[in-house]
Amino acid sequence: MYRYLRDPKLYTEEPSDFPCEKCGAMMYGFIKGSTCGCVCHNCGWSIVRSYMEPIIEDDGPYILQLDAIPDDIRVAAKLVHCGYIEAKSRLQKGEISKTGTALNIAETAQNLKDKGYSFKITPDFPYPY
């Protein structure tokens, strides 16, 4: 699974800008999974809400284009989600690309990077892979 980075200032254990409504002590921000909020270390009072990583909410579309044609047709077929014959045809035309959401493209980019393939993503991809 693709691993993405959170903004460090969102989950540091530093006091927030507002006091606890119950006891008046400073609240501390946190993110755990898909939940974020503030908690009072003094009395335990908290306020929470749903939190989704920006990459999950980014529907794109982004286009991943291979810079070099892979020698292995299976790599091309898997990238564009097609059969062997269609992948071979696309390879001959130089049309090996994939369009998808940010999370989908990030996972594909990570797999290609691990295998040593060179590619580009348009528009500019703001997430690490």
XYZ file of N, CA, C and O in Angstrom:
516
model
N 0.843 -1.181 0.000
C 0.000 0.000 0.000
C 0.883 1.238 0.000
O 1.926 1.292 0.609
N 0.444 2.240 -0.672
C 1.162 3.492 -0.776
C 1.205 4.192 0.582
O 0.237 4.248 1.299
N 2.341 4.719 0.951
C 2.471 5.441 2.207
C 2.651 6.915 1.892
O 3.513 7.279 1.117
N 1.848 7.751 2.485
C 1.919 9.182 2.250
C 2.254 9.894 3.555
O 2.117 9.355 4.631
N 2.712 11.100 3.428
C 3.157 11.856 4.591
C 2.102 12.856 5.023
O 1.473 13.503 4.192
N 1.933 12.987 6.306
C 1.038 13.997 6.843
C 1.826 15.267 7.098
O 3.028 15.247 7.283
N 1.115 16.364 7.158
C 1.711 17.631 7.518
C 2.127 17.550 8.988
O 1.279 17.377 9.857
N 3.421 17.661 9.314
C 3.871 17.473 10.695
C 3.185 18.388 11.703
O 2.966 17.997 12.834
N 2.825 19.587 11.310
C 2.213 20.493 12.282
C 0.800 20.056 12.667
O 0.233 20.547 13.619
N 0.224 19.102 11.935
C -1.114 18.628 12.267
C -1.112 17.610 13.396
O -2.107 17.428 14.062
N -0.017 16.911 13.611
C -0.045 15.872 14.638
C 1.038 15.993 15.697
O 1.290 15.072 16.441
N 1.661 17.149 15.781
C 2.622 17.347 16.856
C 1.864 17.548 18.156
O 0.738 18.021 18.169
N 2.469 17.160 19.226
C 1.840 17.314 20.537
C 2.142 18.698 21.094
O 2.755 18.853 22.138
N 1.741 19.705 20.379
C 1.902 21.080 20.831
C 0.534 21.631 21.189
O -0.471 21.254 20.600
N 0.498 22.535 22.153
C -0.793 23.112 22.531
C -1.462 23.804 21.351
O -0.802 24.390 20.507
N -2.772 23.698 21.296
C -3.535 24.388 20.261
C -3.729 25.844 20.683
O -3.231 26.276 21.711
N -4.490 26.577 19.900
C -4.710 27.994 20.167
C -5.890 28.263 21.095
O -6.206 29.421 21.353
N -6.545 27.231 21.577
C -7.706 27.483 22.426
C -7.715 26.577 23.660
O -7.189 25.476 23.637
N -8.316 27.057 24.735
C -8.353 26.295 25.985
C -9.496 25.286 26.006
O -10.459 25.383 25.252
N -9.382 24.345 26.921
C -10.415 23.338 27.147
C -11.676 24.030 27.669
O -11.606 24.895 28.540
N -12.816 23.647 27.134
C -14.083 24.238 27.570
C -14.491 23.758 28.961
O -15.267 24.401 29.641
N -13.945 22.626 29.392
C -14.331 22.050 30.674
C -13.474 22.583 31.837
O -13.995 22.982 32.866
N -12.124 22.583 31.650
C -11.254 22.966 32.769
C -10.385 24.189 32.500
O -9.749 24.699 33.404
N -10.304 24.642 31.249
C -9.526 25.833 30.923
C -8.079 25.577 30.558
O -7.369 26.494 30.163
N -7.578 24.329 30.699
C -6.201 24.008 30.311
C -6.075 24.032 28.785
O -7.069 23.978 28.063
N -4.845 24.110 28.282
C -4.637 24.145 26.832
C -4.928 22.777 26.208
O -4.603 21.741 26.781
N -5.542 22.792 25.052
C -5.860 21.577 24.298
C -4.662 21.219 23.411
O -3.883 22.083 23.032
N -4.533 19.921 23.063
C -3.470 19.438 22.192
C -4.089 18.768 20.977
O -5.009 17.970 21.102
N -3.570 19.093 19.791
C -4.092 18.526 18.553
C -3.571 17.124 18.302
O -2.496 16.754 18.758
N -4.359 16.331 17.569
C -3.935 14.978 17.215
C -4.619 14.525 15.929
O -5.646 15.046 15.542
N -4.007 13.541 15.294
C -4.601 12.823 14.164
C -4.325 11.352 14.413
O -3.182 10.950 14.619
N -5.365 10.545 14.412
C -5.236 9.091 14.537
C -6.126 8.463 13.483
O -7.348 8.527 13.582
N -5.498 7.876 12.473
C -6.273 7.266 11.394
C -7.104 8.318 10.674
O -6.580 9.307 10.183
N -8.408 8.110 10.643
C -9.285 9.060 9.953
C -10.001 9.975 10.939
O -11.058 10.515 10.638
N -9.425 10.155 12.127
C -9.993 11.034 13.143
C -8.963 12.083 13.524
O -7.783 11.783 13.666
N -9.409 13.306 13.676
C -8.525 14.355 14.161
C -9.292 15.193 15.164
O -10.521 15.155 15.224
N -8.567 15.948 15.948
C -9.219 16.807 16.907
C -8.254 17.323 17.934
O -7.044 17.359 17.715
N -8.787 17.727 19.073
C -7.998 18.229 20.182
C -8.438 17.512 21.444
O -9.616 17.195 21.609
N -7.468 17.295 22.334
C -7.759 16.627 23.594
C -7.086 17.405 24.720
O -6.014 17.963 24.551
N -7.732 17.436 25.854
C -7.183 18.079 27.043
C -6.441 17.019 27.850
O -7.032 16.016 28.254
N -5.151 17.239 28.071
C -4.359 16.282 28.842
C -4.648 16.397 30.335
O -4.258 15.531 31.116
N -5.326 17.447 30.719
C -5.649 17.667 32.120
C -6.894 16.888 32.556
O -6.865 16.142 33.528
N -8.006 17.059 31.813
C -9.263 16.422 32.232
C -9.775 15.369 31.249
O -10.719 14.651 31.546
N -9.166 15.284 30.053
C -9.577 14.279 29.079
C -10.672 14.710 28.123
O -11.055 13.961 27.231
N -11.198 15.929 28.272
C -12.240 16.406 27.365
C -11.653 16.521 25.971
O -10.482 16.857 25.791
N -12.440 16.193 24.955
C -11.923 16.262 23.585
C -12.994 16.709 22.617
O -14.191 16.652 22.904
N -12.540 17.134 21.481
C -13.406 17.471 20.362
C -12.784 16.803 19.141
O -11.573 16.894 18.929
N -13.587 16.060 18.388
C -13.057 15.293 17.257
C -13.925 15.487 16.021
O -15.076 15.899 16.105
N -13.331 15.168 14.892
C -14.052 15.185 13.620
C -13.349 14.224 12.672
O -12.252 13.740 12.958
N -13.970 13.966 11.555
C -13.365 13.097 10.545
C -12.200 13.811 9.889
O -12.214 15.027 9.728
N -11.198 13.044 9.519
C -10.047 13.596 8.811
C -9.670 12.652 7.678
O -9.447 11.465 7.898
N -9.604 13.191 6.495
C -9.170 12.413 5.334
C -7.902 13.053 4.800
O -7.824 14.271 4.651
N -6.911 12.228 4.524
C -5.674 12.723 3.936
C -6.009 13.424 2.610
O -6.877 12.959 1.855
N -5.332 14.523 2.301
C -5.613 15.248 1.055
C -5.489 14.360 -0.192
O -6.260 14.514 -1.132
N -4.546 13.413 -0.186
C -4.368 12.560 -1.360
C -5.598 11.680 -1.600
O -5.924 11.347 -2.732
N -6.297 11.310 -0.540
C -7.489 10.474 -0.684
C -8.645 11.260 -1.288
O -9.425 10.738 -2.071
N -8.733 12.540 -0.942
C -9.832 13.376 -1.435
C -9.568 13.943 -2.824
O -10.467 14.472 -3.454
N -8.328 13.854 -3.302
C -7.953 14.428 -4.594
C -8.331 13.475 -5.723
O -7.708 12.438 -5.922
N -9.385 13.838 -6.457
C -9.874 12.991 -7.547
C -9.134 13.196 -8.860
O -9.429 12.551 -9.860
N -8.186 14.125 -8.880
C -7.397 14.349 -10.100
C -8.202 15.016 -11.185
O -8.951 15.937 -10.900
N -8.109 14.575 -12.384
C -7.345 13.411 -12.842
C -5.869 13.740 -13.070
O -5.516 14.860 -13.429
N -5.027 12.745 -12.852
C -3.603 12.831 -13.131
C -3.285 11.806 -14.206
O -3.922 10.766 -14.293
N -2.295 12.133 -15.021
C -1.875 11.237 -16.101
C -0.426 10.839 -15.872
O 0.445 11.699 -15.745
N -0.187 9.540 -15.791
C 1.160 9.002 -15.650
C 1.584 8.477 -17.014
O 0.898 7.634 -17.594
N 2.687 8.998 -17.536
C 3.179 8.618 -18.865
C 4.585 8.050 -18.710
O 5.443 8.683 -18.107
N 4.796 6.843 -19.228
C 6.141 6.253 -19.192
C 7.064 7.019 -20.125
O 6.684 7.369 -21.242
N 8.292 7.315 -19.655
C 9.273 8.008 -20.492
C 9.914 7.075 -21.501
O 10.255 7.473 -22.599
N 10.086 5.827 -21.108
C 10.703 4.832 -21.990
C 9.759 3.644 -22.101
O 9.026 3.325 -21.180
N 9.762 3.024 -23.241
C 8.911 1.868 -23.480
C 9.510 0.653 -22.764
O 10.661 0.303 -22.969
N 8.723 0.001 -21.902
C 9.264 -1.180 -21.201
C 9.469 -2.347 -22.158
O 8.734 -2.509 -23.119
N 10.500 -3.122 -21.870
C 10.771 -4.311 -22.675
C 9.714 -5.388 -22.424
O 9.412 -6.183 -23.299
N 9.191 -5.394 -21.232
C 8.227 -6.411 -20.830
C 6.802 -5.906 -21.092
O 6.356 -4.943 -20.477
N 6.108 -6.541 -22.000
C 4.749 -6.135 -22.350
C 3.805 -6.298 -21.169
O 2.848 -5.552 -21.016
N 4.119 -7.239 -20.274
C 3.257 -7.434 -19.103
C 3.209 -6.181 -18.223
O 2.182 -5.866 -17.640
N 4.324 -5.452 -18.128
C 4.351 -4.208 -17.352
C 3.404 -3.196 -17.968
O 2.617 -2.543 -17.280
N 3.455 -3.078 -19.294
C 2.571 -2.142 -19.997
C 1.110 -2.550 -19.842
O 0.237 -1.708 -19.610
N 0.822 -3.826 -19.954
C -0.556 -4.310 -19.835
C -1.108 -4.031 -18.449
O -2.261 -3.617 -18.295
N -0.290 -4.240 -17.444
C -0.744 -3.989 -16.075
C -0.954 -2.492 -15.834
O -1.900 -2.094 -15.165
N -0.076 -1.672 -16.387
C -0.175 -0.222 -16.215
C -1.468 0.334 -16.787
O -2.154 1.136 -16.157
N -1.815 -0.078 -17.986
C -3.006 0.465 -18.643
C -4.232 -0.430 -18.492
O -5.271 -0.171 -19.085
N -4.111 -1.488 -17.694
C -5.230 -2.404 -17.422
C -5.874 -2.916 -18.712
O -7.056 -2.703 -18.973
N -5.059 -3.566 -19.525
C -5.588 -4.141 -20.757
C -4.911 -5.486 -20.993
O -4.010 -5.885 -20.261
N -5.344 -6.156 -22.025
C -4.781 -7.451 -22.369
C -3.449 -7.334 -23.088
O -3.013 -6.245 -23.471
N -2.819 -8.465 -23.296
C -1.500 -8.543 -23.917
C -1.492 -7.946 -25.328
O -0.615 -7.158 -25.671
N -2.483 -8.277 -26.119
C -2.516 -7.816 -27.516
C -2.707 -6.304 -27.589
O -2.027 -5.610 -28.346
N -3.638 -5.781 -26.785
C -3.846 -4.330 -26.788
C -2.607 -3.608 -26.260
O -2.220 -2.554 -26.775
N -1.958 -4.158 -25.254
C -0.742 -3.554 -24.710
C 0.364 -3.519 -25.763
O 1.082 -2.524 -25.896
N 0.482 -4.594 -26.529
C 1.497 -4.639 -27.588
C 1.215 -3.568 -28.635
O 2.132 -2.878 -29.100
N -0.051 -3.395 -28.993
C -0.442 -2.360 -29.959
C -0.118 -0.964 -29.424
O 0.406 -0.117 -30.137
N -0.443 -0.719 -28.156
C -0.162 0.587 -27.561
C 1.343 0.842 -27.458
O 1.796 1.971 -27.627
N 2.111 -0.201 -27.170
C 3.559 -0.058 -27.103
C 4.120 0.384 -28.454
O 4.987 1.248 -28.530
N 3.616 -0.215 -29.521
C 4.101 0.126 -30.858
C 3.764 1.568 -31.214
O 4.496 2.220 -31.951
N 2.660 2.084 -30.679
C 2.251 3.471 -30.938
C 2.849 4.445 -29.925
O 2.722 5.654 -30.085
N 3.480 3.929 -28.871
C 4.044 4.785 -27.827
C 2.988 5.403 -26.932
O 3.171 6.487 -26.406
N 1.876 4.715 -26.767
C 0.752 5.246 -26.000
C 0.579 4.521 -24.666
O -0.487 4.019 -24.362
N 1.616 4.494 -23.880
C 1.507 3.833 -22.589
C 1.361 4.902 -21.506
O 2.311 5.562 -21.110
N 0.124 5.092 -21.071
C -0.170 6.059 -20.018
C -1.354 5.567 -19.204
O -2.085 4.676 -19.624
N -1.502 6.161 -18.048
C -2.596 5.795 -17.157
C -3.172 7.076 -16.568
O -2.441 7.959 -16.152
N -4.481 7.160 -16.515
C -5.174 8.298 -15.924
C -5.898 7.807 -14.684
O -6.499 6.742 -14.698
N -5.818 8.598 -13.605
C -6.493 8.177 -12.385
C -6.470 9.223 -11.294
O -6.003 10.341 -11.488
N -6.972 8.820 -10.135
C -6.984 9.694 -8.962
C -5.567 9.810 -8.408
O -4.676 9.045 -8.780
N -5.376 10.742 -7.503
C -4.054 10.953 -6.920
C -3.547 9.694 -6.213
O -2.390 9.300 -6.392
N -4.379 9.050 -5.429
C -3.958 7.860 -4.701
C -3.616 6.720 -5.659
O -2.603 6.035 -5.495
N -4.431 6.542 -6.686
C -4.201 5.499 -7.676
C -2.890 5.729 -8.424
O -2.093 4.807 -8.608
N -2.653 6.959 -8.840
C -1.432 7.290 -9.574
C -0.214 7.165 -8.666
O 0.845 6.688 -9.080
N -0.343 7.559 -7.402
C 0.782 7.453 -6.460
C 1.188 5.993 -6.251
O 2.382 5.674 -6.200
N 0.217 5.106 -6.138
C 0.519 3.683 -5.967
C 1.211 3.123 -7.208
O 2.191 2.390 -7.103
N 0.708 3.483 -8.378
C 1.326 3.026 -9.626
C 2.732 3.589 -9.767
O 3.669 2.874 -10.150
N 2.896 4.872 -9.456
C 4.213 5.512 -9.552
C 5.221 4.829 -8.631
O 6.375 4.607 -9.020
N 4.793 4.490 -7.430
C 5.682 3.814 -6.486
C 6.115 2.450 -7.032
O 7.284 2.087 -6.967
N 5.172 1.703 -7.603
C 5.500 0.390 -8.176
C 6.474 0.524 -9.341
O 7.428 -0.253 -9.450
N 6.242 1.497 -10.212
C 7.140 1.697 -11.355
C 8.518 2.167 -10.901
O 9.538 1.734 -11.434
N 8.538 3.055 -9.918
C 9.806 3.559 -9.386
C 10.619 2.417 -8.781
O 11.830 2.330 -8.992
N 9.947 1.530 -8.036
C 10.620 0.379 -7.431
C 11.219 -0.554 -8.479
O 12.228 -1.217 -8.231
N 10.594 -0.603 -9.657
C 11.083 -1.467 -10.737
C 12.076 -0.750 -11.643
O 12.569 -1.340 -12.600
N 12.342 0.535 -11.370
C 13.342 1.276 -12.131
C 12.847 1.949 -13.397
O 13.658 2.362 -14.221
N 11.548 2.082 -13.569
C 11.014 2.732 -14.764
C 10.955 4.240 -14.582
O 10.695 4.741 -13.491
N 11.183 4.949 -15.669
C 11.137 6.404 -15.673
C 9.778 6.855 -16.210
O 9.275 6.304 -17.193
N 9.188 7.869 -15.576
C 7.862 8.329 -15.976
C 7.682 9.784 -15.587
O 8.495 10.353 -14.848
N 6.609 10.375 -16.081
C 6.244 11.732 -15.668
C 4.751 11.750 -15.371
O 3.982 10.947 -15.918
N 4.368 12.642 -14.473
C 2.968 12.780 -14.082
C 2.531 14.205 -14.361
O 3.210 15.155 -13.970
N 1.406 14.343 -15.046
C 0.839 15.662 -15.311
C -0.613 15.680 -14.863
O -1.283 14.652 -14.942
N -1.116 16.806 -14.398
C -0.389 18.028 -14.045
C 0.558 17.749 -12.891
O 0.627 16.623 -12.390
N 1.288 18.779 -12.442
C 2.269 18.587 -11.363
C 1.635 17.821 -10.202
O 0.549 18.143 -9.731
N 2.351 16.800 -9.745
C 1.853 15.907 -8.704
C 2.383 16.382 -7.354
O 3.581 16.314 -7.101
N 1.508 16.849 -6.454
C 1.961 17.434 -5.189
C 2.267 16.448 -4.070
O 2.639 16.861 -2.976
N 2.118 15.155 -4.321
C 2.282 14.157 -3.269
C 3.541 13.333 -3.483
O 3.940 13.082 -4.607
N 4.143 12.845 -2.381
C 5.319 11.980 -2.528
C 4.917 10.590 -2.998
O 3.804 10.155 -2.758
N 5.824 9.938 -3.673
C 5.597 8.539 -4.089
C 6.869 7.766 -4.020
O 7.927 8.274 -3.862
